[in-house]
């Protein structure tokens, strides 16, 4: 079994192992359970390549995590806390071999602790369950890493103050806003990696799509759940055309649309057609509708940009999100020309709202290129390349700058 295969399996099993510990020992401290799971994963990475994968990897990991949890609790200095925790550990872990159902969504709901604010629920769950790094979460929310780290630390402290108990979700729709936000950020960070030498993380996007499917199966009449699943399917459908075989980024208007995943597109559009008449016009459904307009256009020139602009303006009014404003500026440029788009971006920057400066600079470069302002476009492309931590994106931006500087290479 290769190291890569082991790591893929561990990523899949980690939430299930954490769920098992939290269900059985929920009165223990959250961070201790999380640490125990991480140590079990490290032990698997070290041992499995040599000894072979166990017949039941999930049970092996739960047992290993439980042993480490016991060791940690036994090392506590407070005798009273140690005795209370040990009493909990005497309960048999009956689900280590028996419970094999998919409880990933329930784990997300469980970790979206009701004692926390929604923003803290999302941040903690992204870190502990989805496995995103502090840097990835900070990138998603346009916040400094230190702010996110502090938010996670405070969330864990608040849970301890609340008795370190994780109340079970009351129903499938319990804590839904936070759960949807977690799934959305998971997909977004998988679709476009914030750093590294890969465009994205297919395992993370696949995991997010799986969670959206489970949610939709449990809540088939919820418009935003349907919108979320449709959005992820329609966006991921473009994955095969987003890069060349060599891993070079391909922008949307240059993609080979014959490579798009047609079954995903058909499924996503069918979900929207069922849900929109029932009032599915929340933020996720609106984004899905935008993705559907792109998916239905046979060529870039056939794209209905006025409709996309109208949808982005609705989304902007609905959320106030500066990302929606930036995307609306791109759509406005396609409808009314690059000068109109650049003016919209200037208004966004003047508003003082937090923005992803790297992305704004890259969009400005593209619009400046379309406006024929070559020198300014080159400067913005190079500045955007300097700001990104994604190697494929950096290479793409620098290539655009070089193409403008040397339009007719010999």
XYZ file of C-alpha atoms in Angstrom:
410
model
C 0.000 0.000 0.000
C 1.602 3.281 -1.095
C 2.060 6.290 1.163
C -0.359 8.284 -1.008
C -3.043 5.594 -0.730
C -2.632 5.487 3.053
C -2.921 9.264 3.325
C -6.085 9.274 1.182
C -7.648 6.595 3.388
C -6.701 8.449 6.564
C -8.248 11.655 5.284
C -11.494 9.773 4.675
C -11.465 8.036 8.071
C -10.284 10.897 10.301
C -13.736 12.529 10.699
C -15.306 9.144 11.463
C -12.733 8.425 14.171
C -13.214 11.854 15.732
C -16.980 11.354 15.604
C -16.660 8.053 17.459
C -14.596 9.624 20.227
C -16.891 12.623 20.593
C -20.018 10.481 20.685
C -18.612 8.237 23.422
C -16.502 10.673 25.392
C -18.154 13.975 24.657
C -17.701 15.142 28.231
C -13.942 15.100 27.683
C -12.127 18.095 26.280
C -12.496 18.601 22.551
C -8.834 19.365 21.950
C -7.776 16.155 23.710
C -9.991 14.091 21.406
C -8.613 15.967 18.401
C -5.013 15.412 19.535
C -5.672 11.709 20.084
C -6.989 11.323 16.543
C -3.977 13.132 15.101
C -1.582 10.890 17.017
C -3.418 7.795 15.791
C -3.066 9.040 12.209
C 0.665 9.581 12.685
C 1.002 6.075 14.092
C -0.802 4.654 11.047
C 1.464 6.519 8.625
C 4.507 5.105 10.429
C 3.302 1.537 10.905
C 1.069 0.571 7.989
C 3.638 0.771 5.174
C 5.758 -1.852 6.927
C 3.197 -4.050 8.663
C 0.402 -3.742 6.116
C -3.009 -2.127 6.372
C -5.219 -3.737 9.057
C -8.370 -5.597 8.000
C -10.526 -2.917 9.653
C -8.619 0.394 9.412
C -11.401 2.351 11.104
C -11.483 0.104 14.155
C -7.670 0.158 14.317
C -7.636 3.952 14.313
C -10.399 4.251 16.903
C -8.583 1.827 19.198
C -5.283 3.664 18.722
C -6.924 7.047 19.344
C -8.712 5.706 22.422
C -5.435 4.450 23.887
C -3.828 7.826 23.359
C -6.849 9.512 24.888
C -6.473 7.329 27.958
C -2.771 8.180 28.176
C -3.504 11.881 27.983
C -6.221 11.753 30.602
C -4.015 9.722 32.942
C -1.349 12.407 32.685
C -3.679 15.124 33.937
C -2.563 16.607 37.234
C -6.070 16.897 38.652
C -7.011 13.601 40.336
C -10.686 14.453 40.297
C -10.804 15.160 36.576
C -8.784 12.031 35.930
C -11.225 9.836 37.845
C -14.246 11.351 36.124
C -12.715 10.915 32.707
C -11.611 7.357 33.495
C -15.177 6.480 34.435
C -16.264 7.592 30.986
C -13.528 5.525 29.379
C -14.825 2.411 31.081
C -17.802 2.523 28.732
C -17.243 0.056 25.874
C -16.609 1.521 22.440
C -19.277 -0.615 20.805
C -19.291 1.257 17.522
C -15.648 0.608 16.673
C -16.676 -2.412 14.601
C -20.446 -2.173 14.337
C -21.313 1.397 13.329
C -20.170 1.826 9.754
C -22.833 4.259 8.510
C -21.831 7.594 7.071
C -22.060 10.024 9.969
C -19.916 12.768 8.458
C -22.728 15.339 8.344
C -23.751 14.482 11.904
C -20.156 15.109 12.955
C -20.246 18.540 11.330
C -23.477 19.311 13.169
C -22.031 18.011 16.429
C -18.954 20.211 16.183
C -21.004 23.304 15.315
C -21.431 23.756 19.062
C -24.529 25.793 20.068
C -22.525 27.667 22.718
C -20.451 29.278 19.950
C -21.239 32.035 17.509
C -21.829 30.852 13.949
C -18.452 32.217 12.826
C -16.698 30.325 15.642
C -18.664 27.145 14.837
C -17.541 27.303 11.230
C -13.908 28.049 12.030
C -13.540 25.304 14.624
C -15.274 22.714 12.456
C -13.186 23.581 9.413
C -10.034 23.062 11.459
C -10.994 19.992 13.489
C -13.224 18.047 11.115
C -12.493 19.242 7.584
C -8.769 19.335 8.337
C -8.154 22.755 6.785
C -5.087 24.622 7.962
C -5.301 27.949 9.734
C -3.852 29.542 6.587
C -6.563 28.024 4.377
C -9.346 29.236 6.677
C -7.796 32.698 6.833
C -7.608 32.771 3.028
C -11.277 31.821 2.743
C -12.410 34.609 5.088
C -9.868 37.291 4.085
C -8.558 37.467 7.655
C -5.060 37.289 9.174
C -3.925 33.836 10.283
C -3.445 35.143 13.825
C -7.119 36.147 13.956
C -8.234 32.673 12.910
C -5.870 30.979 15.379
C -7.254 33.150 18.168
C -10.822 32.373 17.111
C -10.121 28.616 17.257
C -8.476 28.926 20.672
C -11.387 30.949 22.044
C -13.907 28.489 20.616
C -12.232 25.580 22.417
C -12.135 27.591 25.652
C -15.821 28.451 25.312
C -16.694 24.783 24.853
C -14.756 23.890 28.002
C -16.571 26.631 29.899
C -19.873 25.216 28.679
C -19.021 21.863 30.261
C -17.147 20.337 27.324
C -20.322 18.536 26.283
C -21.336 18.378 22.617
C -25.154 18.358 22.424
C -26.359 16.087 19.643
C -28.176 17.750 16.717
C -31.936 17.655 17.170
C -32.737 17.045 13.504
C -31.228 16.875 10.045
C -31.644 20.630 9.607
C -30.138 21.591 12.961
C -27.244 24.117 12.693
C -27.700 24.027 8.940
C -26.285 27.478 8.145
C -22.960 26.635 9.770
C -22.803 23.180 8.178
C -23.463 24.601 4.699
C -20.763 27.214 5.239
C -18.273 24.514 6.229
C -19.049 22.459 3.117
C -18.799 25.550 0.897
C -15.384 26.563 2.255
C -14.135 22.974 1.986
C -15.074 22.901 -1.682
C -13.736 26.364 -2.415
C -10.350 25.618 -0.882
C -10.213 22.307 -2.728
C -11.248 23.849 -6.038
C -8.569 26.548 -5.907
C -5.700 25.797 -3.556
C -4.439 28.825 -1.665
C -0.830 27.631 -1.904
C 1.380 24.848 -3.211
C 2.200 23.365 -6.583
C -1.275 22.016 -7.429
C -4.225 23.971 -8.792
C -6.587 22.317 -6.330
C -7.222 19.376 -4.036
C -9.575 16.908 -5.737
C -9.952 14.855 -2.565
C -11.260 17.885 -0.687
C -13.727 18.841 -3.429
C -14.927 15.235 -3.670
C -15.437 15.147 0.095
C -17.439 18.381 -0.030
C -19.631 17.059 -2.854
C -20.226 13.874 -0.886
C -21.321 15.883 2.171
C -23.632 17.994 0.000
C -25.208 14.817 -1.399
C -25.783 13.454 2.108
C -27.373 16.740 3.167
C -29.592 16.844 0.082
C -30.743 13.275 0.681
C -31.707 14.215 4.251
C -33.305 17.572 3.294
C -34.542 17.182 -0.304
C -36.966 20.120 -0.069
C -34.494 22.686 1.292
C -33.709 25.198 -1.460
C -30.291 26.206 -0.138
C -29.160 22.611 0.351
C -30.253 21.887 -3.221
C -28.513 25.048 -4.367
C -25.321 24.022 -2.625
C -25.230 20.597 -4.274
C -26.047 22.071 -7.690
C -23.343 24.719 -7.268
C -20.661 22.189 -6.370
C -21.588 19.865 -9.231
C -21.711 22.622 -11.836
C -18.429 24.127 -10.670
C -16.597 20.822 -10.380
C -17.823 19.856 -13.853
C -15.183 22.222 -15.261
C -12.336 20.481 -13.430
C -11.112 18.347 -16.398
C -10.617 21.455 -18.533
C -9.104 23.792 -15.926
C -5.534 22.684 -16.574
C -3.465 21.310 -19.427
C -1.932 17.816 -19.107
C 1.179 19.592 -17.820
C -0.819 21.264 -15.028
C -0.944 24.751 -16.559
C -4.023 26.816 -15.657
C -6.562 27.401 -18.425
C -8.964 30.360 -17.940
C -12.680 29.780 -18.387
C -12.942 31.478 -21.770
C -10.159 29.299 -23.195
C -11.299 25.937 -21.830
C -12.224 23.017 -24.074
C -15.880 22.678 -23.105
C -16.093 19.197 -24.592
C -14.037 18.086 -21.570
C -16.568 19.341 -19.064
C -18.332 16.680 -17.009
C -21.731 16.565 -18.730
C -23.389 14.191 -16.207
C -22.518 16.644 -13.403
C -23.879 19.539 -15.458
C -27.117 17.716 -16.243
C -27.551 16.666 -12.608
C -26.851 20.172 -11.300
C -29.274 21.832 -13.717
C -31.962 19.251 -12.938
C -31.595 19.958 -9.205
C -31.950 23.696 -9.851
C -35.002 23.225 -12.046
C -36.698 21.316 -9.222
C -35.685 23.664 -6.416
C -35.943 27.176 -7.893
C -39.734 27.091 -8.377
C -40.015 26.267 -4.649
C -38.255 29.500 -3.727
C -34.622 28.429 -3.758
C -33.112 31.903 -4.218
C -30.608 32.079 -1.354
C -26.878 32.732 -1.827
C -25.962 29.165 -2.784
C -28.869 28.807 -5.202
C -27.975 32.133 -6.833
C -24.368 31.043 -7.301
C -25.608 27.757 -8.738
C -27.789 29.664 -11.204
C -24.722 31.642 -12.318
C -22.734 28.427 -12.755
C -25.635 26.985 -14.775
C -25.576 29.928 -17.204
C -21.877 29.286 -17.824
C -22.478 25.538 -18.180
C -25.271 25.965 -20.719
C -23.246 28.237 -23.037
C -21.772 26.157 -25.879
C -19.040 28.764 -26.446
C -17.637 31.693 -24.431
C -19.190 34.111 -26.921
C -22.639 32.586 -26.336
C -22.537 33.236 -22.579
C -25.518 35.283 -21.356
C -23.483 37.903 -19.494
C -26.431 40.273 -18.826
C -28.166 37.453 -16.949
C -24.978 36.665 -15.026
C -24.583 40.346 -14.097
C -28.178 40.496 -12.849
C -27.644 37.379 -10.741
C -24.409 38.717 -9.258
C -26.139 41.949 -8.325
C -28.855 39.950 -6.582
C -26.155 37.963 -4.791
C -24.361 41.144 -3.771
C -27.566 42.588 -2.300
C -28.291 39.290 -0.546
C -24.858 38.868 1.056
C -22.908 42.129 0.896
C -19.923 39.921 0.104
C -17.039 41.778 -1.611
C -16.276 38.628 -3.628
C -19.736 38.933 -5.197
C -18.994 42.601 -5.915
C -15.715 41.697 -7.623
C -17.391 39.014 -9.733
C -20.137 41.466 -10.637
C -17.427 43.846 -11.842
C -16.115 41.163 -14.196
C -19.630 40.540 -15.511
C -20.164 44.273 -15.932
C -16.965 44.450 -17.977
C -18.300 41.731 -20.252
C -21.578 43.614 -20.698
C -20.463 47.258 -20.797
C -16.736 47.101 -21.466
C -13.565 46.883 -19.343
C -13.698 50.534 -18.265
C -17.030 49.907 -16.521
C -15.590 46.876 -14.741
C -12.494 48.770 -13.614
C -14.664 51.587 -12.285
C -16.677 49.084 -10.241
C -13.463 47.703 -8.752
C -12.327 51.224 -7.861
C -15.604 51.743 -5.995
C -15.123 48.440 -4.178
C -11.621 49.425 -3.056
C -12.833 52.870 -1.987
C -15.569 51.293 0.170
C -13.006 49.970 2.656
C -14.502 46.500 2.694
C -12.003 43.642 3.138
C -10.904 42.188 -0.172
C -8.533 39.540 -1.456
C -5.916 41.961 -2.750
C -4.195 39.325 -4.853
C -7.401 38.385 -6.631
C -8.441 42.011 -7.134
C -5.055 42.779 -8.679
C -5.328 39.782 -11.014
C -8.809 40.844 -12.166
C -7.597 44.403 -12.723
C -4.738 43.040 -14.838
C -7.176 41.110 -17.014
C -9.457 44.101 -17.527
C -6.537 46.438 -18.197
C -5.341 43.987 -20.853
C -8.792 44.020 -22.453
C -8.757 47.818 -22.349
C -5.486 47.902 -24.264
C -3.506 49.354 -21.354
C -0.610 46.971 -21.806
C 1.982 48.481 -19.497
C -0.476 48.745 -16.595
C -1.724 45.226 -17.243
C 1.820 43.829 -17.152
C 2.498 45.619 -13.877
C -0.703 44.239 -12.317
C -0.062 40.704 -13.574
C 3.400 40.755 -12.016
C 2.096 42.202 -8.767
C -0.653 39.558 -8.583
C 1.960 36.852 -9.249
C 4.090 38.220 -6.433
C 1.185 38.075 -4.001
C -0.032 34.520 -4.699
C 1.258 31.414 -2.918
C -0.150 29.111 -5.609
C 2.606 28.054 -7.986
C 0.266 27.274 -10.949
C -1.462 30.626 -10.556
C 1.890 32.431 -10.277
C 3.132 30.748 -13.444
C -0.080 31.606 -15.298
C 0.046 35.281 -14.294
C 3.708 35.626 -15.222
C 3.030 33.946 -18.570
C 0.275 36.510 -19.281
C 2.691 39.321 -18.457
C 5.398 37.884 -20.731
C 2.907 37.430 -23.561
C 2.005 41.112 -23.375
C 5.633 42.193 -23.173
C 6.632 39.987 -26.115
C 3.519 39.618 -28.290
C 5.398 38.181 -31.290
C 8.161 35.920 -29.951
C 10.532 34.563 -32.578
